[in-house]
Amino acid sequence: MTSARRLEGVRAYGRAADAFETVAWRPPTAARFDARAANDAAAPEPTLKELVADLPGWVTVVGGGVIAALMGALVGGALAI
């Protein structure tokens, strides 16, 4: 076993693992785990006004085009009747 692999074993398991020794698996530590409760009021959600303000400008143009296409299809269908 190379010295680099031994160093990885020391970092992961607290000791160097030999090539023929079995090492018990353990899950990695969760460094970014948020321990707060799900209904904690300390984490406010953004309002609809803030969400709309954060959208890029092209979303407005594409959304308007989609609405115009739907309205055109509806009016065209109504005129065909």
Tab-separated table of N, CA and C in Angstrom:
chain	number	residue	atom	x	y	z
A	1	MET	N	0.844	-1.164	0.000
A	1	MET	CA	0.000	0.000	0.000
A	1	MET	C	0.897	1.237	0.000
A	2	THR	N	0.580	2.184	-0.843
A	2	THR	CA	1.417	3.377	-0.952
A	2	THR	C	1.200	4.292	0.252
A	3	SER	N	2.105	5.200	0.428
A	3	SER	CA	1.995	6.096	1.574
A	3	SER	C	0.812	7.048	1.408
A	4	ALA	N	0.489	7.390	0.163
A	4	ALA	CA	-0.661	8.266	-0.064
A	4	ALA	C	-1.954	7.551	0.321
A	5	ARG	N	-2.053	6.264	-0.021
A	5	ARG	CA	-3.246	5.495	0.347
A	5	ARG	C	-3.331	5.330	1.868
A	6	ARG	N	-2.177	5.151	2.521
A	6	ARG	CA	-2.177	5.054	3.985
A	6	ARG	C	-2.669	6.357	4.608
A	7	LEU	N	-2.248	7.495	4.032
A	7	LEU	CA	-2.676	8.787	4.548
A	7	LEU	C	-4.180	8.958	4.384
A	8	GLU	N	-4.736	8.491	3.245
A	8	GLU	CA	-6.185	8.538	3.055
A	8	GLU	C	-6.891	7.694	4.104
A	9	GLY	N	-6.324	6.531	4.427
A	9	GLY	CA	-6.910	5.681	5.458
A	9	GLY	C	-6.879	6.332	6.822
A	10	VAL	N	-5.799	7.024	7.109
A	10	VAL	CA	-5.702	7.717	8.395
A	10	VAL	C	-6.730	8.832	8.471
A	11	ARG	N	-6.903	9.567	7.368
A	11	ARG	CA	-7.885	10.660	7.370
A	11	ARG	C	-9.309	10.130	7.469
A	12	ALA	N	-9.594	9.032	6.801
A	12	ALA	CA	-10.964	8.521	6.775
A	12	ALA	C	-11.333	7.740	8.031
A	13	TYR	N	-10.413	6.947	8.530
A	13	TYR	CA	-10.763	6.026	9.610
A	13	TYR	C	-9.990	6.266	10.902
A	14	GLY	N	-9.111	7.221	10.920
A	14	GLY	CA	-8.363	7.492	12.121
A	14	GLY	C	-7.151	6.594	12.305
A	15	ARG	N	-6.915	5.690	11.386
A	15	ARG	CA	-5.749	4.805	11.450
A	15	ARG	C	-5.447	4.318	10.040
A	16	ALA	N	-4.221	3.892	9.828
A	16	ALA	CA	-3.841	3.383	8.514
A	16	ALA	C	-4.363	1.960	8.362
A	17	ALA	N	-4.953	1.675	7.232
A	17	ALA	CA	-5.468	0.336	6.971
A	17	ALA	C	-4.466	-0.422	6.110
A	18	ASP	N	-4.123	-1.615	6.533
A	18	ASP	CA	-3.222	-2.441	5.731
A	18	ASP	C	-3.982	-3.003	4.537
A	19	ALA	N	-3.255	-3.521	3.588
A	19	ALA	CA	-3.858	-4.008	2.356
A	19	ALA	C	-4.776	-5.197	2.592
A	20	PHE	N	-4.486	-6.030	3.580
A	20	PHE	CA	-5.277	-7.230	3.799
A	20	PHE	C	-6.199	-7.112	5.004
A	21	GLU	N	-6.309	-5.940	5.584
A	21	GLU	CA	-7.147	-5.753	6.755
A	21	GLU	C	-8.487	-5.177	6.325
A	22	THR	N	-9.570	-5.699	6.866
A	22	THR	CA	-10.880	-5.156	6.540
A	22	THR	C	-11.135	-3.942	7.417
A	23	VAL	N	-11.725	-2.948	6.827
A	23	VAL	CA	-12.028	-1.717	7.541
A	23	VAL	C	-13.533	-1.528	7.501
A	24	ALA	N	-14.118	-1.283	8.656
A	24	ALA	CA	-15.566	-1.085	8.717
A	24	ALA	C	-15.922	0.219	8.020
A	25	TRP	N	-16.958	0.172	7.182
A	25	TRP	CA	-17.385	1.353	6.456
A	25	TRP	C	-18.185	2.239	7.390
A	26	ARG	N	-17.998	3.529	7.272
A	26	ARG	CA	-18.834	4.466	8.002
A	26	ARG	C	-19.180	5.614	7.066
A	27	PRO	N	-20.355	6.161	7.231
A	27	PRO	CA	-20.760	7.226	6.309
A	27	PRO	C	-19.924	8.472	6.534
A	28	PRO	N	-19.772	9.278	5.487
A	28	PRO	CA	-19.006	10.515	5.645
A	28	PRO	C	-19.764	11.497	6.533
A	29	THR	N	-19.034	12.372	7.149
A	29	THR	CA	-19.672	13.356	8.013
A	29	THR	C	-20.394	14.394	7.170
A	30	ALA	N	-21.532	14.824	7.646
A	30	ALA	CA	-22.313	15.842	6.952
A	30	ALA	C	-21.878	17.207	7.458
A	31	ALA	N	-21.053	17.883	6.696
A	31	ALA	CA	-20.517	19.165	7.131
A	31	ALA	C	-21.538	20.287	6.970
A	32	ARG	N	-22.498	20.116	6.064
A	32	ARG	CA	-23.459	21.190	5.805
A	32	ARG	C	-24.845	20.860	6.329
A	33	PHE	N	-24.964	20.004	7.331
A	33	PHE	CA	-26.265	19.617	7.848
A	33	PHE	C	-26.857	20.753	8.669
A	34	ASP	N	-28.096	21.100	8.401
A	34	ASP	CA	-28.785	22.146	9.138
A	34	ASP	C	-29.610	21.482	10.221
A	35	ALA	N	-29.260	21.689	11.474
A	35	ALA	CA	-29.893	20.980	12.584
A	35	ALA	C	-31.189	21.627	13.045
A	36	ARG	N	-31.607	22.713	12.401
A	36	ARG	CA	-32.848	23.362	12.834
A	36	ARG	C	-34.060	22.528	12.453
A	37	ALA	N	-35.139	22.735	13.174
A	37	ALA	CA	-36.395	22.060	12.852
A	37	ALA	C	-36.941	22.598	11.539
A	38	ALA	N	-37.743	21.794	10.856
A	38	ALA	CA	-38.254	22.181	9.546
A	38	ALA	C	-39.204	23.370	9.629
A	39	ASN	N	-39.887	23.517	10.743
A	39	ASN	CA	-40.843	24.624	10.872
A	39	ASN	C	-40.269	25.768	11.702
A	40	ASP	N	-38.963	25.924	11.679
A	40	ASP	CA	-38.306	26.981	12.427
A	40	ASP	C	-38.601	28.327	11.774
A	41	ALA	N	-39.045	29.261	12.575
A	41	ALA	CA	-39.410	30.572	12.033
A	41	ALA	C	-38.189	31.449	11.768
A	42	ALA	N	-37.023	31.009	12.166
A	42	ALA	CA	-35.828	31.823	11.974
A	42	ALA	C	-35.348	31.816	10.530
A	43	ALA	N	-35.913	30.962	9.691
A	43	ALA	CA	-35.530	30.904	8.284
A	43	ALA	C	-36.703	31.379	7.433
A	44	PRO	N	-36.845	32.700	7.233
A	44	PRO	CA	-37.983	33.218	6.474
A	44	PRO	C	-37.863	32.893	4.994
A	45	GLU	N	-38.991	32.642	4.384
A	45	GLU	CA	-39.009	32.374	2.945
A	45	GLU	C	-39.171	33.692	2.194
A	46	PRO	N	-38.613	33.763	0.994
A	46	PRO	CA	-38.752	35.009	0.224
A	46	PRO	C	-40.192	35.196	-0.246
A	47	THR	N	-40.603	36.445	-0.338
A	47	THR	CA	-41.954	36.747	-0.798
A	47	THR	C	-42.006	36.637	-2.320
A	48	LEU	N	-43.205	36.668	-2.859
A	48	LEU	CA	-43.378	36.578	-4.306
A	48	LEU	C	-42.744	37.783	-5.005
A	49	LYS	N	-42.829	38.947	-4.359
A	49	LYS	CA	-42.240	40.155	-4.928
A	49	LYS	C	-40.719	40.014	-5.034
A	50	GLU	N	-40.083	39.422	-4.025
A	50	GLU	CA	-38.639	39.217	-4.057
A	50	GLU	C	-38.253	38.182	-5.114
A	51	LEU	N	-39.063	37.132	-5.256
A	51	LEU	CA	-38.776	36.115	-6.265
A	51	LEU	C	-38.857	36.690	-7.674
A	52	VAL	N	-39.874	37.516	-7.926
A	52	VAL	CA	-40.028	38.123	-9.250
A	52	VAL	C	-38.889	39.104	-9.511
A	53	ALA	N	-38.453	39.821	-8.492
A	53	ALA	CA	-37.367	40.781	-8.662
A	53	ALA	C	-36.038	40.084	-8.960
A	54	ASP	N	-35.878	38.850	-8.504
A	54	ASP	CA	-34.632	38.117	-8.730
A	54	ASP	C	-34.573	37.427	-10.091
A	55	LEU	N	-35.681	37.389	-10.828
A	55	LEU	CA	-35.679	36.726	-12.133
A	55	LEU	C	-34.869	37.532	-13.145
A	56	PRO	N	-34.172	36.849	-14.048
A	56	PRO	CA	-33.459	37.591	-15.099
A	56	PRO	C	-34.443	38.180	-16.105
A	57	GLY	N	-33.981	39.157	-16.870
A	57	GLY	CA	-34.854	39.874	-17.795
A	57	GLY	C	-35.411	39.018	-18.920
A	58	TRP	N	-34.661	38.007	-19.356
A	58	TRP	CA	-35.123	37.200	-20.481
A	58	TRP	C	-36.347	36.364	-20.118
A	59	VAL	N	-36.576	36.107	-18.838
A	59	VAL	CA	-37.748	35.321	-18.428
A	59	VAL	C	-39.022	36.085	-18.750
A	60	THR	N	-39.010	37.392	-18.584
A	60	THR	CA	-40.184	38.206	-18.901
A	60	THR	C	-40.486	38.153	-20.394
A	61	VAL	N	-39.454	38.240	-21.215
A	61	VAL	CA	-39.649	38.218	-22.670
A	61	VAL	C	-40.180	36.856	-23.121
A	62	VAL	N	-39.579	35.782	-22.607
A	62	VAL	CA	-40.020	34.438	-23.000
A	62	VAL	C	-41.423	34.165	-22.482
A	63	GLY	N	-41.709	34.576	-21.252
A	63	GLY	CA	-43.061	34.386	-20.700
A	63	GLY	C	-44.107	35.141	-21.500
A	64	GLY	N	-43.773	36.380	-21.893
A	64	GLY	CA	-44.708	37.143	-22.719
A	64	GLY	C	-44.934	36.488	-24.064
A	65	GLY	N	-43.892	35.927	-24.673
A	65	GLY	CA	-44.044	35.223	-25.952
A	65	GLY	C	-44.922	33.986	-25.824
A	66	VAL	N	-44.761	33.254	-24.735
A	66	VAL	CA	-45.588	32.056	-24.519
A	66	VAL	C	-47.045	32.448	-24.328
A	67	ILE	N	-47.297	33.495	-23.559
A	67	ILE	CA	-48.677	33.946	-23.357
A	67	ILE	C	-49.277	34.444	-24.664
A	68	ALA	N	-48.499	35.169	-25.473
A	68	ALA	CA	-49.002	35.652	-26.767
A	68	ALA	C	-49.317	34.485	-27.698
A	69	ALA	N	-48.487	33.449	-27.680
A	69	ALA	CA	-48.750	32.283	-28.530
A	69	ALA	C	-50.012	31.555	-28.080
A	70	LEU	N	-50.199	31.421	-26.785
A	70	LEU	CA	-51.422	30.767	-26.292
A	70	LEU	C	-52.665	31.584	-26.630
A	71	MET	N	-52.580	32.897	-26.461
A	71	MET	CA	-53.727	33.727	-26.802
A	71	MET	C	-54.030	33.661	-28.301
A	72	GLY	N	-52.990	33.632	-29.118
A	72	GLY	CA	-53.201	33.511	-30.565
A	72	GLY	C	-53.858	32.198	-30.921
A	73	ALA	N	-53.449	31.123	-30.273
A	73	ALA	CA	-54.071	29.829	-30.548
A	73	ALA	C	-55.517	29.819	-30.103
A	74	LEU	N	-55.813	30.427	-28.964
A	74	LEU	CA	-57.206	30.472	-28.484
A	74	LEU	C	-58.086	31.313	-29.393
A	75	VAL	N	-57.574	32.473	-29.787
A	75	VAL	CA	-58.376	33.341	-30.669
A	75	VAL	C	-58.550	32.694	-32.041
A	76	GLY	N	-57.481	32.072	-32.535
A	76	GLY	CA	-57.585	31.386	-33.833
A	76	GLY	C	-58.576	30.222	-33.764
A	77	GLY	N	-58.575	29.502	-32.662
A	77	GLY	CA	-59.540	28.411	-32.505
A	77	GLY	C	-60.955	28.929	-32.400
A	78	ALA	N	-61.119	30.062	-31.716
A	78	ALA	CA	-62.464	30.640	-31.595
A	78	ALA	C	-62.967	31.159	-32.931
A	79	LEU	N	-62.092	31.728	-33.753
A	79	LEU	CA	-62.483	32.225	-35.062
A	79	LEU	C	-62.775	31.097	-36.038
A	80	ALA	N	-62.185	29.931	-35.816
A	80	ALA	CA	-62.417	28.802	-36.707
A	80	ALA	C	-63.786	28.168	-36.476
A	81	ILE	N	-64.351	28.435	-35.327
A	81	ILE	CA	-65.684	27.846	-35.027
A	81	ILE	C	-66.730	28.509	-35.767
